[in-house]
Amino acid sequence: MSRMKTREDSPALRPESVRKDFPILARTAPLAYLDNAATTHKPWPVLDAMTEYYCTSNSNVGRGYYRLSMESTACLDQARLVVGSAIGARSPHEVVFTSGTTDAMNLLADTLGRQRVSHGDRIVVTGMEHNSNLLPWRRLCERTGAQLMVVPVNAAGRVELSDFEAAMGPDVRVAAVSHVSNVLGTVNPIRELAVAAHRHGTPLVVDGAQAVPHWPVDVADLGADFYCFSGHKAYGPMGVGVLYGRHELLSTLPPYQVGGGTVKGVTFTAPVDYVPAPERLEAGTPNVAGAVGLAAALTYLQDLGWDAVRRHDEHLVRGLVDAVGDLDRVHVIGDPAGQPSGIVSLVVEGIHPYDVGGHLDRLGIAVRCGVHCASTFLDDLGLVGTVRVSFAVYNTESEVDRLCHALATVRPGDWTRDHPTTRFL
Ligand code: PMP
């Protein structure tokens, strides 16, 4: 199944008209919202789909023998179908709805952990991981006595296949890597990493939180065994995310949280008879409206045309990197323009990132400053933090111009003078 339109049949994305799809932009103008890696705004089709669900179909799923409940169940089934097809899953049964990437990673560390990891085994992560794809594995190591191996990140901000291969071995029970770095926007060679992991019989878990909003992700083509992402970073609602799992592996996972919706039958004493995945891994009432909104968000992105979205990202990222090249004392970290994903991390020489953030905020520009929930990576880069600019489909060239003008006028402030090495975000 090919979801990517060709360059010929995809017109260029026109952010000025895209902006009309996002009601919050009318309220927040003239704020230049450049913190989309933290969360994106929501377009009307997402808001409408969720409102429509609550106005017409709201009821609990899979447990009411009446029409409204069946309709609600059909909404959830349809959302699973749309989401699975949007990411190249072979079947909707490979899609588990979670509350987000963090929840999906914790689910995996718990279930894969119980299934595969014991004392003396190794788990491989990379040096660029977000805490959500580091701490669950670290805790699993602490609980089991397994060892955490950290693959280094190269000077461009990517994982090298050879470094990954060097870390692999028969005792590596899980490898977990980011698709796109939330700090630098750099892209890892997932396809190659998956081949290397599989050579050792190791499942590859991919943190796709920063990839899904920017690429037409195809889990089968990537060879990912598990792929996790959050709805809210891809124009969908907060509180919903996805754990994709290749059927052969997902179907064997033990339950995570247990409770309503996960069992066929229960007694007080006999072994519990659990339903198959994905429902086995979705205890309790699911976030149906969230799933419906997420399906609408991925459909919205497809309708914009992936080629147009990609070219828009490339245009803004390369435009910013070029413009920053003309600014004294402003430096781009890593190589975000090599394969642009929509994220660019900057530092201003001699000025604390929080002072830069405060200055930009006063000029109506929202960016994220600090360590981006990846202090281990910032330590490795030898930085107190960065100023992270992250684009979405509604950002414009003129916002990039505004940002560059603002960067040209930033001066040291209280953070630089009084707390030059302090960081907490
Ligand atoms: N991984 C990456 C790469 C991220 O950027 C984020 C969000 N900052 C997460 C995981 C966690 O996502 P969430 O907070 O939506 O669970």
Short mmCIF file of C-alpha atoms and ligand atoms in Angstrom, two decimals:
data_model
loop_
_atom_site.label_atom_id
_atom_site.label_comp_id
_atom_site.label_asym_id
_atom_site.label_seq_id
_atom_site.Cartn_x
_atom_site.Cartn_y
_atom_site.Cartn_z
CA MET A 1 0.00 0.00 0.00
CA SER A 2 1.55 3.31 -1.03
CA ARG A 3 0.35 6.29 0.93
CA MET A 4 2.78 8.86 -0.47
CA LYS A 5 1.56 10.98 -3.35
CA THR A 6 4.08 11.74 -6.07
CA ARG A 7 5.58 15.18 -6.56
CA GLU A 8 3.52 15.65 -9.74
CA ASP A 9 0.11 15.05 -8.19
CA SER A 10 0.76 16.90 -4.95
CA PRO A 11 0.43 20.67 -5.03
CA ALA A 12 2.66 22.67 -2.70
CA LEU A 13 1.31 23.20 0.78
CA ARG A 14 0.03 26.74 1.30
CA PRO A 15 0.43 27.45 5.02
CA GLU A 16 -1.71 30.61 4.80
CA SER A 17 -4.71 28.54 3.81
CA VAL A 18 -3.78 25.62 6.11
CA ARG A 19 -3.89 28.10 9.01
CA LYS A 20 -7.63 28.53 8.52
CA ASP A 21 -8.08 24.90 9.55
CA PHE A 22 -6.69 25.65 13.03
CA PRO A 23 -9.07 27.78 15.11
CA ILE A 24 -6.55 28.48 17.87
CA LEU A 25 -4.31 30.34 15.43
CA ALA A 26 -6.98 33.02 15.06
CA ARG A 27 -7.01 33.51 18.83
CA THR A 28 -3.26 33.38 19.44
CA ALA A 29 -2.13 35.49 16.46
CA PRO A 30 0.37 37.04 16.10
CA LEU A 31 2.12 34.44 18.28
CA ALA A 32 4.57 32.45 16.18
CA TYR A 33 4.04 28.99 17.63
CA LEU A 34 7.27 27.10 16.97
CA ASP A 35 7.00 24.46 19.71
CA ASN A 36 5.22 21.79 17.70
CA ALA A 37 7.51 18.99 18.86
CA ALA A 38 5.98 19.53 22.31
CA THR A 39 2.44 19.45 20.95
CA THR A 40 0.65 20.55 17.80
CA HIS A 41 -2.56 22.50 17.44
CA LYS A 42 -5.70 20.72 16.28
CA PRO A 43 -7.47 21.30 12.97
CA TRP A 44 -11.25 21.52 12.55
CA PRO A 45 -11.58 17.98 11.11
CA VAL A 46 -10.15 16.58 14.37
CA LEU A 47 -12.27 18.82 16.59
CA ASP A 48 -15.35 18.08 14.48
CA ALA A 49 -14.79 14.32 14.51
CA MET A 50 -14.51 14.30 18.30
CA THR A 51 -17.52 16.56 18.79
CA GLU A 52 -19.51 14.44 16.38
CA TYR A 53 -18.57 11.30 18.31
CA TYR A 54 -19.71 12.81 21.62
CA CYS A 55 -22.85 14.30 20.06
CA THR A 56 -23.97 11.19 18.26
CA SER A 57 -22.32 7.98 19.46
CA ASN A 58 -21.01 8.41 23.01
CA SER A 59 -21.43 5.27 25.11
CA ASN A 60 -19.14 2.59 26.44
CA VAL A 61 -17.72 0.09 24.01
CA GLY A 62 -17.76 -3.67 23.69
CA ARG A 63 -20.04 -4.20 26.63
CA GLY A 64 -23.53 -2.96 25.84
CA TYR A 65 -26.04 -4.99 23.89
CA TYR A 66 -27.80 -1.95 22.45
CA ARG A 67 -27.40 0.05 19.28
CA LEU A 68 -25.65 3.13 20.69
CA SER A 69 -22.96 1.02 22.32
CA MET A 70 -22.50 -0.92 19.11
CA GLU A 71 -22.12 2.36 17.23
CA SER A 72 -19.50 3.53 19.67
CA THR A 73 -17.67 0.20 19.30
CA ALA A 74 -17.82 0.65 15.53
CA CYS A 75 -16.25 4.12 15.91
CA LEU A 76 -13.35 2.61 17.85
CA ASP A 77 -12.96 -0.24 15.34
CA GLN A 78 -13.00 2.22 12.46
CA ALA A 79 -10.40 4.44 14.17
CA ARG A 80 -8.17 1.40 14.66
CA LEU A 81 -8.56 0.52 10.99
CA VAL A 82 -7.69 4.06 9.81
CA VAL A 83 -4.72 4.40 12.16
CA GLY A 84 -3.37 0.96 11.27
CA SER A 85 -3.65 1.63 7.58
CA ALA A 86 -2.04 5.09 7.98
CA ILE A 87 1.12 3.54 9.45
CA GLY A 88 1.26 0.47 7.20
CA ALA A 89 0.10 -2.12 9.75
CA ARG A 90 -1.03 -5.34 8.11
CA SER A 91 -4.08 -5.53 10.34
CA PRO A 92 -5.92 -3.24 12.76
CA HIS A 93 -5.27 -5.91 15.39
CA GLU A 94 -1.65 -4.74 15.40
CA VAL A 95 -2.73 -1.36 16.82
CA VAL A 96 -3.01 -0.90 20.59
CA PHE A 97 -4.42 2.42 21.76
CA THR A 98 -2.45 3.85 24.67
CA SER A 99 -2.48 7.24 26.32
CA GLY A 100 0.68 8.26 24.45
CA THR A 101 4.26 7.30 23.66
CA THR A 102 5.24 7.23 27.33
CA ASP A 103 2.42 4.83 28.14
CA ALA A 104 3.30 2.64 25.15
CA MET A 105 6.95 2.40 26.22
CA ASN A 106 6.02 1.55 29.80
CA LEU A 107 3.63 -1.10 28.50
CA LEU A 108 6.40 -2.63 26.42
CA ALA A 109 9.06 -2.49 29.11
CA ASP A 110 6.65 -4.28 31.43
CA THR A 111 5.31 -6.92 29.06
CA LEU A 112 8.33 -7.60 26.83
CA GLY A 113 10.37 -7.29 29.98
CA ARG A 114 8.50 -10.06 31.78
CA GLN A 115 8.52 -12.16 28.64
CA ARG A 116 12.12 -11.78 27.49
CA VAL A 117 14.46 -10.10 29.98
CA SER A 118 16.23 -11.60 32.94
CA HIS A 119 19.41 -11.25 34.97
CA GLY A 120 22.54 -10.99 32.83
CA ASP A 121 20.70 -10.05 29.60
CA ARG A 122 21.34 -6.75 27.84
CA ILE A 123 18.99 -4.04 26.59
CA VAL A 124 20.21 -1.60 23.95
CA VAL A 125 19.12 2.05 23.77
CA THR A 126 20.84 5.01 22.15
CA GLY A 127 22.42 8.14 23.56
CA MET A 128 19.70 10.38 22.15
CA GLU A 129 16.65 8.88 23.86
CA HIS A 130 13.87 10.92 25.40
CA ASN A 131 13.32 9.97 29.05
CA SER A 132 10.16 8.14 27.95
CA ASN A 133 12.27 5.71 25.93
CA LEU A 134 15.06 5.52 28.48
CA LEU A 135 13.57 5.33 31.97
CA PRO A 136 11.21 2.38 31.36
CA TRP A 137 14.18 0.32 30.10
CA ARG A 138 16.47 1.56 32.86
CA ARG A 139 13.94 0.56 35.47
CA LEU A 140 13.51 -2.82 33.81
CA CYS A 141 17.29 -3.32 34.08
CA GLU A 142 17.23 -2.31 37.74
CA ARG A 143 14.40 -4.76 38.43
CA THR A 144 15.84 -7.71 36.54
CA GLY A 145 19.59 -7.28 36.81
CA ALA A 146 19.89 -6.82 33.05
CA GLN A 147 22.47 -4.39 31.71
CA LEU A 148 21.65 -1.21 29.77
CA MET A 149 23.88 -0.62 26.73
CA VAL A 150 23.93 2.88 25.25
CA VAL A 151 24.83 3.24 21.56
CA PRO A 152 26.68 6.53 20.97
CA VAL A 153 25.38 9.28 18.69
CA ASN A 154 27.72 10.57 15.95
CA ALA A 155 28.78 14.21 15.38
CA ALA A 156 25.87 14.80 13.00
CA GLY A 157 23.44 13.66 15.70
CA ARG A 158 22.58 10.22 14.32
CA VAL A 159 23.15 6.62 15.32
CA GLU A 160 25.69 4.86 13.09
CA LEU A 161 24.79 1.37 11.97
CA SER A 162 28.29 0.16 12.85
CA ASP A 163 27.98 1.45 16.44
CA PHE A 164 24.58 -0.20 16.77
CA GLU A 165 25.92 -3.46 15.38
CA ALA A 166 28.83 -3.35 17.80
CA ALA A 167 26.39 -3.19 20.72
CA MET A 168 24.29 -6.12 19.51
CA GLY A 169 24.79 -9.74 20.46
CA PRO A 170 22.82 -12.88 21.36
CA ASP A 171 22.23 -11.63 24.91
CA VAL A 172 20.54 -8.39 23.74
CA ARG A 173 16.87 -9.07 24.40
CA VAL A 174 15.41 -5.71 23.30
CA ALA A 175 16.72 -2.71 21.34
CA ALA A 176 14.86 0.60 21.64
CA VAL A 177 15.71 3.60 19.46
CA SER A 178 14.20 6.92 18.37
CA HIS A 179 13.18 7.33 14.79
CA VAL A 180 13.67 11.12 14.93
CA SER A 181 15.55 12.89 17.71
CA ASN A 182 13.31 15.26 19.66
CA VAL A 183 16.41 17.31 20.50
CA LEU A 184 18.14 17.69 17.12
CA GLY A 185 15.54 16.56 14.59
CA THR A 186 18.01 14.09 13.12
CA VAL A 187 16.74 10.83 11.64
CA ASN A 188 18.04 7.36 12.45
CA PRO A 189 18.38 4.62 9.80
CA ILE A 190 15.61 2.45 11.24
CA ARG A 191 15.46 0.03 8.31
CA GLU A 192 19.14 -0.85 8.68
CA LEU A 193 18.94 -0.99 12.47
CA ALA A 194 15.98 -3.39 12.23
CA VAL A 195 17.96 -5.73 9.94
CA ALA A 196 20.89 -5.65 12.36
CA ALA A 197 18.65 -6.31 15.38
CA HIS A 198 16.87 -9.18 13.63
CA ARG A 199 20.17 -10.81 12.77
CA HIS A 200 20.45 -11.44 16.52
CA GLY A 201 16.79 -12.33 16.97
CA THR A 202 16.26 -9.07 18.87
CA PRO A 203 13.01 -7.13 18.52
CA LEU A 204 13.41 -3.46 17.59
CA VAL A 205 11.23 -0.97 19.46
CA VAL A 206 10.98 2.44 17.76
CA ASP A 207 10.01 5.71 19.40
CA GLY A 208 8.22 7.44 16.54
CA ALA A 209 6.84 10.40 18.51
CA GLN A 210 8.68 12.93 16.36
CA ALA A 211 8.47 11.02 13.09
CA VAL A 212 4.76 10.42 12.58
CA PRO A 213 3.88 14.14 12.22
CA HIS A 214 6.52 14.55 9.48
CA TRP A 215 6.88 11.31 7.51
CA PRO A 216 4.56 8.77 5.93
CA VAL A 217 5.66 6.07 8.36
CA ASP A 218 5.31 2.53 7.09
CA VAL A 219 6.07 0.13 9.91
CA ALA A 220 6.31 -2.90 7.65
CA ASP A 221 8.73 -1.19 5.30
CA LEU A 222 10.82 -0.01 8.26
CA GLY A 223 10.90 -3.50 9.71
CA ALA A 224 10.01 -2.17 13.18
CA ASP A 225 8.68 -4.81 15.53
CA PHE A 226 7.09 -2.21 17.79
CA TYR A 227 6.45 1.43 16.92
CA CYS A 228 5.09 4.00 19.40
CA PHE A 229 3.76 7.51 18.95
CA SER A 230 1.50 10.14 20.51
CA GLY A 231 -1.62 11.59 18.92
CA HIS A 232 -1.12 15.12 20.21
CA LYS A 233 2.16 15.67 18.37
CA ALA A 234 0.50 14.72 15.07
CA TYR A 235 -2.47 17.16 15.17
CA GLY A 236 -4.58 14.72 17.18
CA PRO A 237 -5.84 15.06 20.73
CA MET A 238 -3.89 14.66 23.95
CA GLY A 239 -4.42 11.46 25.92
CA VAL A 240 -4.25 9.03 23.03
CA GLY A 241 -1.31 7.28 21.43
CA VAL A 242 -0.42 4.10 19.63
CA LEU A 243 1.63 1.02 20.21
CA TYR A 244 1.98 -0.82 16.93
CA GLY A 245 3.21 -4.37 17.37
CA ARG A 246 3.99 -6.94 14.68
CA HIS A 247 1.31 -9.58 15.06
CA GLU A 248 3.69 -12.46 15.75
CA LEU A 249 5.12 -10.58 18.75
CA LEU A 250 2.16 -8.50 19.92
CA SER A 251 -0.11 -11.52 20.09
CA THR A 252 2.23 -13.25 22.54
CA LEU A 253 2.61 -10.34 25.01
CA PRO A 254 1.24 -10.94 28.49
CA PRO A 255 -1.35 -8.46 29.80
CA TYR A 256 -0.11 -5.08 31.07
CA GLN A 257 -2.75 -3.47 33.25
CA VAL A 258 -5.50 -5.95 33.98
CA GLY A 259 -9.18 -5.21 34.40
CA GLY A 260 -12.37 -4.74 32.42
CA GLY A 261 -12.19 -5.53 28.73
CA THR A 262 -9.17 -7.83 28.98
CA VAL A 263 -10.76 -11.13 29.90
CA LYS A 264 -12.99 -13.83 28.48
CA GLY A 265 -13.81 -15.31 31.83
CA VAL A 266 -12.73 -14.94 35.46
CA THR A 267 -13.18 -16.97 38.61
CA PHE A 268 -11.64 -16.28 42.00
CA THR A 269 -9.12 -19.05 41.63
CA ALA A 270 -8.75 -20.60 38.16
CA PRO A 271 -6.17 -19.14 35.72
CA VAL A 272 -7.57 -16.04 34.01
CA ASP A 273 -8.59 -16.44 30.38
CA TYR A 274 -7.46 -13.23 28.61
CA VAL A 275 -8.78 -11.98 25.27
CA PRO A 276 -6.26 -11.65 22.41
CA ALA A 277 -4.33 -8.46 21.63
CA PRO A 278 -4.98 -5.63 21.08
CA GLU A 279 -7.86 -5.59 23.62
CA ARG A 280 -5.82 -7.67 26.07
CA LEU A 281 -3.47 -4.68 26.35
CA GLU A 282 -6.21 -2.06 26.69
CA ALA A 283 -7.65 -2.55 30.16
CA GLY A 284 -10.52 -0.29 31.18
CA THR A 285 -12.67 2.10 29.18
CA PRO A 286 -10.74 3.23 26.11
CA ASN A 287 -10.39 6.83 24.96
CA VAL A 288 -12.78 6.39 22.05
CA ALA A 289 -13.06 10.09 21.22
CA GLY A 290 -9.27 10.32 21.32
CA ALA A 291 -8.92 7.41 18.91
CA VAL A 292 -11.53 8.97 16.62
CA GLY A 293 -9.64 12.29 16.76
CA LEU A 294 -6.33 10.60 16.06
CA ALA A 295 -7.77 8.83 13.02
CA ALA A 296 -9.09 12.18 11.78
CA ALA A 297 -5.67 13.78 12.33
CA LEU A 298 -3.79 11.14 10.33
CA THR A 299 -6.41 11.41 7.59
CA TYR A 300 -5.99 15.20 7.61
CA LEU A 301 -2.22 14.80 7.11
CA GLN A 302 -2.75 12.33 4.27
CA ASP A 303 -5.22 14.70 2.64
CA LEU A 304 -2.69 17.54 2.76
CA GLY A 305 -0.42 15.17 0.83
CA TRP A 306 2.74 13.74 2.34
CA ASP A 307 4.90 15.07 -0.43
CA ALA A 308 3.62 18.59 0.23
CA VAL A 309 4.16 18.18 3.97
CA ARG A 310 7.70 16.93 3.40
CA ARG A 311 8.57 19.79 1.05
CA HIS A 312 7.13 22.29 3.54
CA ASP A 313 9.30 20.87 6.35
CA GLU A 314 12.35 20.93 4.10
CA HIS A 315 11.68 24.50 3.05
CA LEU A 316 11.34 25.84 6.59
CA VAL A 317 14.18 23.81 8.09
CA ARG A 318 16.65 24.63 5.32
CA GLY A 319 15.51 28.27 5.28
CA LEU A 320 16.14 28.57 9.02
CA VAL A 321 19.50 26.79 8.89
CA ASP A 322 20.65 29.04 6.02
CA ALA A 323 19.44 32.20 7.74
CA VAL A 324 21.12 31.24 11.02
CA GLY A 325 24.37 30.85 9.08
CA ASP A 326 24.30 34.64 8.61
CA LEU A 327 23.82 35.36 12.31
CA ASP A 328 26.84 35.96 14.51
CA ARG A 329 27.09 33.68 17.53
CA VAL A 330 24.03 31.57 16.66
CA HIS A 331 24.84 27.92 15.94
CA VAL A 332 22.79 25.00 14.71
CA ILE A 333 23.45 21.75 16.59
CA GLY A 334 23.82 18.55 14.56
CA ASP A 335 22.65 18.30 10.97
CA PRO A 336 18.90 18.93 10.91
CA ALA A 337 18.94 19.97 7.24
CA GLY A 338 20.44 16.68 6.00
CA GLN A 339 17.07 14.95 6.18
CA PRO A 340 14.75 17.62 7.56
CA SER A 341 12.15 16.49 10.04
CA GLY A 342 10.82 19.82 11.25
CA ILE A 343 13.09 20.33 14.29
CA VAL A 344 16.14 22.61 14.53
CA SER A 345 18.12 23.06 17.75
CA LEU A 346 20.14 26.24 18.21
CA VAL A 347 22.49 27.75 20.73
CA VAL A 348 23.44 31.39 21.04
CA GLU A 349 27.07 31.66 22.13
CA GLY A 350 27.44 33.04 25.65
CA ILE A 351 23.68 33.25 26.33
CA HIS A 352 21.73 30.78 28.42
CA PRO A 353 18.91 29.11 26.41
CA TYR A 354 16.33 30.32 28.96
CA ASP A 355 17.38 33.92 28.32
CA VAL A 356 16.94 33.28 24.60
CA GLY A 357 13.52 31.74 25.24
CA GLY A 358 12.43 34.67 27.41
CA HIS A 359 13.53 37.16 24.77
CA LEU A 360 11.68 35.29 22.01
CA ASP A 361 8.58 35.03 24.19
CA ARG A 362 8.55 38.79 24.72
CA LEU A 363 8.61 39.14 20.93
CA GLY A 364 5.69 36.73 20.49
CA ILE A 365 7.62 33.62 19.51
CA ALA A 366 7.09 30.32 21.35
CA VAL A 367 9.95 27.81 21.33
CA ARG A 368 11.14 25.18 23.79
CA CYS A 369 14.37 25.85 25.65
CA GLY A 370 16.32 23.49 27.86
CA VAL A 371 17.12 19.78 27.78
CA HIS A 372 13.90 18.52 26.16
CA CYS A 373 13.49 15.57 28.56
CA ALA A 374 16.82 14.22 27.31
CA SER A 375 19.42 15.52 29.75
CA THR A 376 21.62 12.49 29.10
CA PHE A 377 21.90 13.55 25.46
CA LEU A 378 22.56 17.19 26.39
CA ASP A 379 25.31 16.01 28.77
CA ASP A 380 26.84 14.11 25.89
CA LEU A 381 26.64 17.18 23.66
CA GLY A 382 28.27 19.20 26.44
CA LEU A 383 25.44 21.73 26.43
CA VAL A 384 23.42 23.28 29.23
CA GLY A 385 20.47 23.20 26.82
CA THR A 386 19.32 24.28 23.40
CA VAL A 387 16.68 26.50 21.87
CA ARG A 388 14.49 24.09 19.96
CA VAL A 389 12.47 25.37 17.01
CA SER A 390 9.91 22.88 15.72
CA PHE A 391 7.65 23.39 12.73
CA ALA A 392 4.18 22.29 11.76
CA VAL A 393 2.12 22.52 8.59
CA TYR A 394 0.79 25.96 9.59
CA ASN A 395 4.17 27.66 10.09
CA THR A 396 5.28 30.22 7.55
CA GLU A 397 8.42 31.70 6.08
CA SER A 398 7.58 35.01 7.69
CA GLU A 399 7.64 33.34 11.12
CA VAL A 400 11.14 32.09 10.33
CA ASP A 401 12.12 35.66 9.39
CA ARG A 402 10.68 36.97 12.66
CA LEU A 403 12.58 34.35 14.60
CA CYS A 404 15.87 35.25 12.92
CA HIS A 405 15.39 38.97 13.55
CA ALA A 406 14.64 38.20 17.18
CA LEU A 407 17.71 35.95 17.51
CA ALA A 408 19.85 38.77 16.17
CA THR A 409 18.85 41.03 19.06
CA VAL A 410 19.06 38.66 22.03
CA ARG A 411 21.31 39.75 24.95
CA PRO A 412 22.49 37.93 28.10
CA GLY A 413 19.97 38.11 30.94
CA ASP A 414 19.57 36.82 34.50
CA TRP A 415 20.05 33.16 33.62
CA THR A 416 23.34 33.84 31.85
CA ARG A 417 24.61 36.07 34.67
CA ASP A 418 23.29 34.27 37.76
CA HIS A 419 22.65 30.62 36.79
CA PRO A 420 24.80 29.87 33.74
CA THR A 421 24.85 26.11 34.35
CA THR A 422 21.37 25.62 35.81
CA ARG A 423 18.85 23.55 33.90
CA PHE A 424 15.69 21.74 34.82
CA LEU A 425 13.42 21.30 31.84
N1 PMP B 1 9.56 10.36 22.77
C1 PMP B 1 9.88 11.47 22.11
C2 PMP B 1 10.96 11.42 21.07
C3 PMP B 1 9.22 12.67 22.40
O1 PMP B 1 9.53 13.78 21.74
C4 PMP B 1 8.20 12.66 23.38
C5 PMP B 1 7.44 13.92 23.72
N2 PMP B 1 8.25 15.00 24.06
C6 PMP B 1 7.91 11.47 24.02
C7 PMP B 1 8.60 10.33 23.70
C8 PMP B 1 6.83 11.38 25.06
O2 PMP B 1 5.58 11.62 24.48
P1 PMP B 1 4.28 11.77 25.39
O3 PMP B 1 4.62 12.80 26.42
O4 PMP B 1 3.23 12.23 24.44
O5 PMP B 1 4.01 10.45 25.99
#
